[in-house]
């Protein structure tokens, strides 16, 4: 016989101001199977918990219903109390009469009745609870870091320095990400390469880190602690073990007129190339789409000049399989290109560039050796216009969010411009100056006060060319929306930060969720900012939303901390609230028909095929089996299974039915 | 008919199959499904315009499950059923030989799954004119009228479960309707209990029904269950571009999700 205890909490006045708690307790005491019922001011307080523990012992309770706040708040607390009282912790249910009742209703009989109904439902449920044991799974103490931008670098170094193995997979020929393209960085104006390259070298030298560049994720299977990952290492056409990075090949390659991606098309590179001088690793790759040999079957000059004989034209993509326990997603972001803007000429004006291109112009290692010269004719622009929020905060363009970094880097650009072109004038069209952060507002003030950037509050409606000048037409909303026209020599669009190419496919491979803009979603915007919804997969940096360097690095260290915690034990304990497929004695074996229509619906790939064999080893049946390490207990399979062969522990069909029944038949 | 017999005989004689599933003459001018295990027994095998029962039903029965290999005389309904059963992992290609028969009763020889898929695409679903008229009538109704129509239509149901017993897709070992803990569906044949039973059946068949019409034929009180299933199939085809019984590798609409799924049914 069930002996259920009911504990009604007042939550100070949160509940009791609206719900008549003593009355609810009185009514609940008469429910069939309830052996004890009481109310108390703060059930989660120490004395409150003792009340629960003692009542379990004294009244020989078999299950408890704590009628209080959301299980999201205190379920763990009361499960522990339940265990302390000597019961299985899963013999405890929370009846949420706060969020679901007192907070959303006025005081009155109906509200009391609703609280009573909620309690009744949970009493009926808990009577049918099973004792459950936590699930243990082993942990592979190696982390996979996807993306070698500043976020990935930081995460990899931190995890490696905590003593764990790290595998880093970078899509480009070199690690470094966008930060390696930047000139100076706000708010301190220190040189980006100077602070980044030591970190890059550290990654290459750290014995705990295995680096795969020019590589991508092919597939991911498994679950927290036990992922199996296939990495596609694209053919570089160079034997990395032999190449000594002398650079003969890149100097001698006759096919030099290929648009340079690192310089965003503002320069050329050979068909065999290292993206930038400080690249890590300093090993060239052959761009097969451009190489003369791959196109015409003739050339092979690089092969001839390569002293260590490292060129391999017949090299093929390699698939590498690794086992990892945790994954850090650090794949960064991208920015909209100028061709996104019809009003600014769809990218047809050469002297309208984006922010990253300006970074390259300002960079000492860039195509102009750090002189600000416009792309069309190499002239030094004397009047330059910066357009902030180009695309951002513009629902009409489908990007309603703020890209966050542009206000700051535009101020930086105006400062760098003034430092380089003393007689030049910078104008900045902006919507708001968003400079929240340590020393950030001071930085934008500096652009205005010391470097005479002229800020104009308003959007630019149109840019067109007239007599070799770019005519920028905008409105000054602080001057009665007066039309402003500036004859500029060059325009820099602070274009919206967007999700990186391939983000969606990657998210689907990893089964992590992403938002409508294809940025990866965190598990909780406040309390789980670096976790994804999939256990064991974390995210840091600009792949989550546009972020600046300090934020990306902080998140990356956060991820490293999380992973170090995960790796601190050799076994993981998971909540046993997962799906189970029915099993019975032969000849039935299970009510599962083996249709496997449940398999494709599982968002976590948790459903496997189990073969039932007779004593002679003949296959008798194929049945669905749910991998307890993978299942997250979402319940989708339960809804799909026609024979109702699947039950979620803690939320079985029987329990749910009893709840509904208790509600309808009250 | 002779070519069907010849094929069946050869298959048994050459030990290619242990069993042939087809029809024979029954009593009083009726035909009935039959299992043939020797070449001699095949003398009794028949196929004519009365052989309309969807005998794919028997593929999930013990006699067929225990046979290592079998052949089946398969009209378009049976072929579609086999493909759908294969898609749902209920039958393997190695085990079954399909003796294909067109809707006009012409034997097209043995079909492997690939050929069966081609065959299925070319064969009509055989909806009767009165079925079409009824569908049109129901489609013209408002949502409320439709609901009332079906509540009324189901009310004579005596819960004999003949529809379930005759359906090749109703192969669950334990049907929900038999579960009493919890009791999902009330046992007694009353109006709303009937409605629950038929709704459950319809939903379980949505996107899986191959429209053989067997449920309607077997119903002793003539409920137009086939119409309900047919309309659902049509809806699934329109909304998800998915149709059961055309392919042996197929994920029914309710078990799959694609980026191009229309969501205009969410109103
Ligand atoms: C014009 C401009 C100026 C800026 N100036 C500043 C500044 O002054 N100060 C500041 O703090 N911030 C600045 N930022 C922001 C800064 O660039 C970002 O904060 C930083 O780059 C984010 O780092 P990340 O590692 O998250 O992403 P990224 O730098 O984008 O790196 C992501 C890495 O992942 C790799 N990758 C992507 N997809 C895959 C895949 N599928 N598989 C494997 N690898 C993959 C990429 O190749 C890349 O190496 C600026 C940004 C812009 C656009
Ligand atoms: S849907 Fe149900 S019956 Fe089909 S395989 Fe999955 S558990 Fe088994
Ligand atoms: S409950 Fe969700 S996660 Fe678990 S097996 Fe079913 S569908 Fe997959």
JSON list of C-alpha atoms in Angstrom, two decimals, chain A residues 62-175:
[
{"chain": "A", "resi": 62, "resn": "UNK", "atom": "CA", "xyz": [6.66, 5.26, 0.44]},
{"chain": "A", "resi": 63, "resn": "UNK", "atom": "CA", "xyz": [6.69, 8.45, -1.60]},
{"chain": "A", "resi": 64, "resn": "UNK", "atom": "CA", "xyz": [6.45, 12.21, -1.18]},
{"chain": "A", "resi": 65, "resn": "UNK", "atom": "CA", "xyz": [4.87, 15.13, -2.97]},
{"chain": "A", "resi": 66, "resn": "UNK", "atom": "CA", "xyz": [6.47, 18.48, -2.26]},
{"chain": "A", "resi": 67, "resn": "UNK", "atom": "CA", "xyz": [3.99, 21.08, -3.30]},
{"chain": "A", "resi": 68, "resn": "UNK", "atom": "CA", "xyz": [6.02, 24.20, -3.84]},
{"chain": "A", "resi": 69, "resn": "UNK", "atom": "CA", "xyz": [7.92, 25.88, -6.67]},
{"chain": "A", "resi": 70, "resn": "UNK", "atom": "CA", "xyz": [8.98, 24.59, -10.08]},
{"chain": "A", "resi": 71, "resn": "UNK", "atom": "CA", "xyz": [10.98, 21.36, -10.09]},
{"chain": "A", "resi": 72, "resn": "UNK", "atom": "CA", "xyz": [13.59, 23.38, -11.96]},
{"chain": "A", "resi": 73, "resn": "UNK", "atom": "CA", "xyz": [14.31, 25.12, -8.65]},
{"chain": "A", "resi": 74, "resn": "UNK", "atom": "CA", "xyz": [14.27, 22.59, -5.86]},
{"chain": "A", "resi": 75, "resn": "UNK", "atom": "CA", "xyz": [13.72, 19.13, -7.22]},
{"chain": "A", "resi": 76, "resn": "UNK", "atom": "CA", "xyz": [17.34, 18.16, -6.47]},
{"chain": "A", "resi": 77, "resn": "UNK", "atom": "CA", "xyz": [16.97, 19.50, -2.91]},
{"chain": "A", "resi": 78, "resn": "UNK", "atom": "CA", "xyz": [13.94, 17.37, -2.15]},
{"chain": "A", "resi": 79, "resn": "UNK", "atom": "CA", "xyz": [15.26, 14.32, -3.95]},
{"chain": "A", "resi": 80, "resn": "UNK", "atom": "CA", "xyz": [18.20, 14.49, -1.58]},
{"chain": "A", "resi": 81, "resn": "UNK", "atom": "CA", "xyz": [15.88, 14.91, 1.42]},
{"chain": "A", "resi": 82, "resn": "UNK", "atom": "CA", "xyz": [13.87, 11.94, 0.15]},
{"chain": "A", "resi": 83, "resn": "UNK", "atom": "CA", "xyz": [17.04, 9.85, 0.00]},
{"chain": "A", "resi": 84, "resn": "UNK", "atom": "CA", "xyz": [18.04, 11.02, 3.46]},
{"chain": "A", "resi": 85, "resn": "UNK", "atom": "CA", "xyz": [14.70, 9.81, 4.74]},
{"chain": "A", "resi": 86, "resn": "UNK", "atom": "CA", "xyz": [15.62, 6.38, 3.39]},
{"chain": "A", "resi": 87, "resn": "UNK", "atom": "CA", "xyz": [13.62, 6.34, 0.16]},
{"chain": "A", "resi": 88, "resn": "UNK", "atom": "CA", "xyz": [14.81, 6.13, -3.41]},
{"chain": "A", "resi": 89, "resn": "UNK", "atom": "CA", "xyz": [15.30, 9.77, -4.48]},
{"chain": "A", "resi": 90, "resn": "UNK", "atom": "CA", "xyz": [12.97, 9.25, -7.43]},
{"chain": "A", "resi": 91, "resn": "UNK", "atom": "CA", "xyz": [10.05, 8.57, -5.08]},
{"chain": "A", "resi": 92, "resn": "UNK", "atom": "CA", "xyz": [9.77, 12.34, -4.80]},
{"chain": "A", "resi": 93, "resn": "UNK", "atom": "CA", "xyz": [7.56, 14.53, -6.99]},
{"chain": "A", "resi": 94, "resn": "UNK", "atom": "CA", "xyz": [7.17, 18.28, -7.05]},
{"chain": "A", "resi": 95, "resn": "UNK", "atom": "CA", "xyz": [3.69, 19.76, -7.41]},
{"chain": "A", "resi": 96, "resn": "UNK", "atom": "CA", "xyz": [4.27, 23.22, -8.77]},
{"chain": "A", "resi": 97, "resn": "UNK", "atom": "CA", "xyz": [1.71, 25.44, -7.07]},
{"chain": "A", "resi": 98, "resn": "UNK", "atom": "CA", "xyz": [3.83, 28.58, -7.40]},
{"chain": "A", "resi": 99, "resn": "UNK", "atom": "CA", "xyz": [4.63, 29.25, -11.10]},
{"chain": "A", "resi": 100, "resn": "UNK", "atom": "CA", "xyz": [1.60, 27.22, -12.16]},
{"chain": "A", "resi": 101, "resn": "UNK", "atom": "CA", "xyz": [-0.82, 28.60, -9.62]},
{"chain": "A", "resi": 102, "resn": "UNK", "atom": "CA", "xyz": [-0.14, 31.30, -7.02]},
{"chain": "A", "resi": 103, "resn": "UNK", "atom": "CA", "xyz": [1.90, 33.53, -9.33]},
{"chain": "A", "resi": 104, "resn": "UNK", "atom": "CA", "xyz": [-0.59, 33.45, -12.15]},
{"chain": "A", "resi": 105, "resn": "UNK", "atom": "CA", "xyz": [-3.91, 33.66, -10.34]},
{"chain": "A", "resi": 106, "resn": "UNK", "atom": "CA", "xyz": [-5.79, 35.87, -7.91]},
{"chain": "A", "resi": 107, "resn": "UNK", "atom": "CA", "xyz": [-6.64, 34.75, -4.40]},
{"chain": "A", "resi": 108, "resn": "UNK", "atom": "CA", "xyz": [-9.87, 32.78, -4.29]},
{"chain": "A", "resi": 109, "resn": "UNK", "atom": "CA", "xyz": [-11.63, 29.44, -4.16]},
{"chain": "A", "resi": 110, "resn": "UNK", "atom": "CA", "xyz": [-10.81, 28.57, -7.74]},
{"chain": "A", "resi": 111, "resn": "UNK", "atom": "CA", "xyz": [-7.13, 29.13, -7.11]},
{"chain": "A", "resi": 112, "resn": "UNK", "atom": "CA", "xyz": [-7.25, 26.92, -4.03]},
{"chain": "A", "resi": 113, "resn": "UNK", "atom": "CA", "xyz": [-9.07, 24.30, -6.07]},
{"chain": "A", "resi": 114, "resn": "UNK", "atom": "CA", "xyz": [-6.41, 24.42, -8.76]},
{"chain": "A", "resi": 115, "resn": "UNK", "atom": "CA", "xyz": [-3.67, 23.95, -6.16]},
{"chain": "A", "resi": 116, "resn": "UNK", "atom": "CA", "xyz": [-5.60, 20.99, -4.78]},
{"chain": "A", "resi": 117, "resn": "UNK", "atom": "CA", "xyz": [-5.94, 19.50, -8.27]},
{"chain": "A", "resi": 118, "resn": "UNK", "atom": "CA", "xyz": [-2.24, 19.88, -8.95]},
{"chain": "A", "resi": 119, "resn": "UNK", "atom": "CA", "xyz": [-1.43, 18.12, -5.70]},
{"chain": "A", "resi": 120, "resn": "UNK", "atom": "CA", "xyz": [-3.92, 15.37, -6.43]},
{"chain": "A", "resi": 121, "resn": "UNK", "atom": "CA", "xyz": [-2.33, 14.76, -9.82]},
{"chain": "A", "resi": 122, "resn": "UNK", "atom": "CA", "xyz": [1.11, 14.42, -8.34]},
{"chain": "A", "resi": 123, "resn": "UNK", "atom": "CA", "xyz": [-0.12, 12.13, -5.56]},
{"chain": "A", "resi": 124, "resn": "UNK", "atom": "CA", "xyz": [-1.55, 9.80, -8.19]},
{"chain": "A", "resi": 125, "resn": "UNK", "atom": "CA", "xyz": [1.68, 10.03, -10.12]},
{"chain": "A", "resi": 126, "resn": "UNK", "atom": "CA", "xyz": [4.04, 9.37, -7.26]},
{"chain": "A", "resi": 127, "resn": "UNK", "atom": "CA", "xyz": [2.08, 6.26, -6.30]},
{"chain": "A", "resi": 128, "resn": "UNK", "atom": "CA", "xyz": [3.26, 4.82, -9.61]},
{"chain": "A", "resi": 129, "resn": "UNK", "atom": "CA", "xyz": [6.88, 5.97, -9.41]},
{"chain": "A", "resi": 130, "resn": "UNK", "atom": "CA", "xyz": [9.58, 3.35, -9.74]},
{"chain": "A", "resi": 131, "resn": "UNK", "atom": "CA", "xyz": [12.79, 3.34, -7.78]},
{"chain": "A", "resi": 132, "resn": "UNK", "atom": "CA", "xyz": [15.50, 4.42, -10.23]},
{"chain": "A", "resi": 133, "resn": "UNK", "atom": "CA", "xyz": [19.25, 4.16, -10.12]},
{"chain": "A", "resi": 134, "resn": "UNK", "atom": "CA", "xyz": [21.57, 6.76, -11.61]},
{"chain": "A", "resi": 135, "resn": "UNK", "atom": "CA", "xyz": [23.28, 5.78, -14.85]},
{"chain": "A", "resi": 136, "resn": "UNK", "atom": "CA", "xyz": [27.07, 5.56, -14.99]},
{"chain": "A", "resi": 137, "resn": "UNK", "atom": "CA", "xyz": [28.98, 6.07, -18.20]},
{"chain": "A", "resi": 138, "resn": "UNK", "atom": "CA", "xyz": [32.75, 6.11, -18.76]},
{"chain": "A", "resi": 139, "resn": "UNK", "atom": "CA", "xyz": [34.58, 9.24, -19.91]},
{"chain": "A", "resi": 140, "resn": "UNK", "atom": "CA", "xyz": [37.25, 9.52, -22.60]},
{"chain": "A", "resi": 141, "resn": "UNK", "atom": "CA", "xyz": [39.48, 12.29, -21.31]},
{"chain": "A", "resi": 142, "resn": "UNK", "atom": "CA", "xyz": [40.26, 13.86, -24.65]},
{"chain": "A", "resi": 143, "resn": "UNK", "atom": "CA", "xyz": [38.58, 17.03, -25.89]},
{"chain": "A", "resi": 144, "resn": "UNK", "atom": "CA", "xyz": [37.82, 17.99, -29.46]},
{"chain": "A", "resi": 145, "resn": "UNK", "atom": "CA", "xyz": [38.04, 21.69, -30.29]},
{"chain": "A", "resi": 146, "resn": "UNK", "atom": "CA", "xyz": [36.39, 22.61, -33.57]},
{"chain": "A", "resi": 147, "resn": "UNK", "atom": "CA", "xyz": [37.69, 25.90, -34.96]},
{"chain": "A", "resi": 148, "resn": "UNK", "atom": "CA", "xyz": [41.08, 27.47, -34.32]},
{"chain": "A", "resi": 149, "resn": "UNK", "atom": "CA", "xyz": [40.17, 31.12, -33.91]},
{"chain": "A", "resi": 150, "resn": "UNK", "atom": "CA", "xyz": [41.08, 32.93, -30.72]},
{"chain": "A", "resi": 151, "resn": "UNK", "atom": "CA", "xyz": [38.26, 31.16, -28.89]},
{"chain": "A", "resi": 152, "resn": "UNK", "atom": "CA", "xyz": [39.38, 27.70, -30.00]},
{"chain": "A", "resi": 153, "resn": "UNK", "atom": "CA", "xyz": [42.99, 28.51, -29.22]},
{"chain": "A", "resi": 154, "resn": "UNK", "atom": "CA", "xyz": [42.16, 29.64, -25.71]},
{"chain": "A", "resi": 155, "resn": "UNK", "atom": "CA", "xyz": [39.96, 26.62, -25.02]},
{"chain": "A", "resi": 156, "resn": "UNK", "atom": "CA", "xyz": [42.58, 24.21, -26.35]},
{"chain": "A", "resi": 157, "resn": "UNK", "atom": "CA", "xyz": [45.41, 25.74, -24.34]},
{"chain": "A", "resi": 158, "resn": "UNK", "atom": "CA", "xyz": [43.41, 25.81, -21.11]},
{"chain": "A", "resi": 159, "resn": "UNK", "atom": "CA", "xyz": [42.28, 22.21, -21.46]},
{"chain": "A", "resi": 160, "resn": "UNK", "atom": "CA", "xyz": [45.78, 21.06, -22.42]},
{"chain": "A", "resi": 161, "resn": "UNK", "atom": "CA", "xyz": [47.28, 22.91, -19.47]},
{"chain": "A", "resi": 162, "resn": "UNK", "atom": "CA", "xyz": [44.81, 21.15, -17.20]},
{"chain": "A", "resi": 163, "resn": "UNK", "atom": "CA", "xyz": [46.57, 17.98, -18.28]},
{"chain": "A", "resi": 164, "resn": "UNK", "atom": "CA", "xyz": [44.13, 16.62, -20.85]},
{"chain": "A", "resi": 165, "resn": "UNK", "atom": "CA", "xyz": [44.60, 15.69, -24.47]},
{"chain": "A", "resi": 166, "resn": "UNK", "atom": "CA", "xyz": [43.11, 18.01, -27.05]},
{"chain": "A", "resi": 167, "resn": "UNK", "atom": "CA", "xyz": [42.41, 17.49, -30.73]},
{"chain": "A", "resi": 168, "resn": "UNK", "atom": "CA", "xyz": [41.95, 20.70, -32.67]},
{"chain": "A", "resi": 169, "resn": "UNK", "atom": "CA", "xyz": [40.29, 20.75, -36.08]},
{"chain": "A", "resi": 170, "resn": "UNK", "atom": "CA", "xyz": [40.64, 23.88, -38.20]},
{"chain": "A", "resi": 171, "resn": "UNK", "atom": "CA", "xyz": [39.04, 24.28, -41.61]},
{"chain": "A", "resi": 172, "resn": "UNK", "atom": "CA", "xyz": [41.59, 26.73, -43.03]},
{"chain": "A", "resi": 173, "resn": "UNK", "atom": "CA", "xyz": [45.26, 25.99, -43.73]},
{"chain": "A", "resi": 174, "resn": "UNK", "atom": "CA", "xyz": [46.22, 27.96, -40.59]},
{"chain": "A", "resi": 175, "resn": "UNK", "atom": "CA", "xyz": [44.72, 28.57, -37.19]}
]
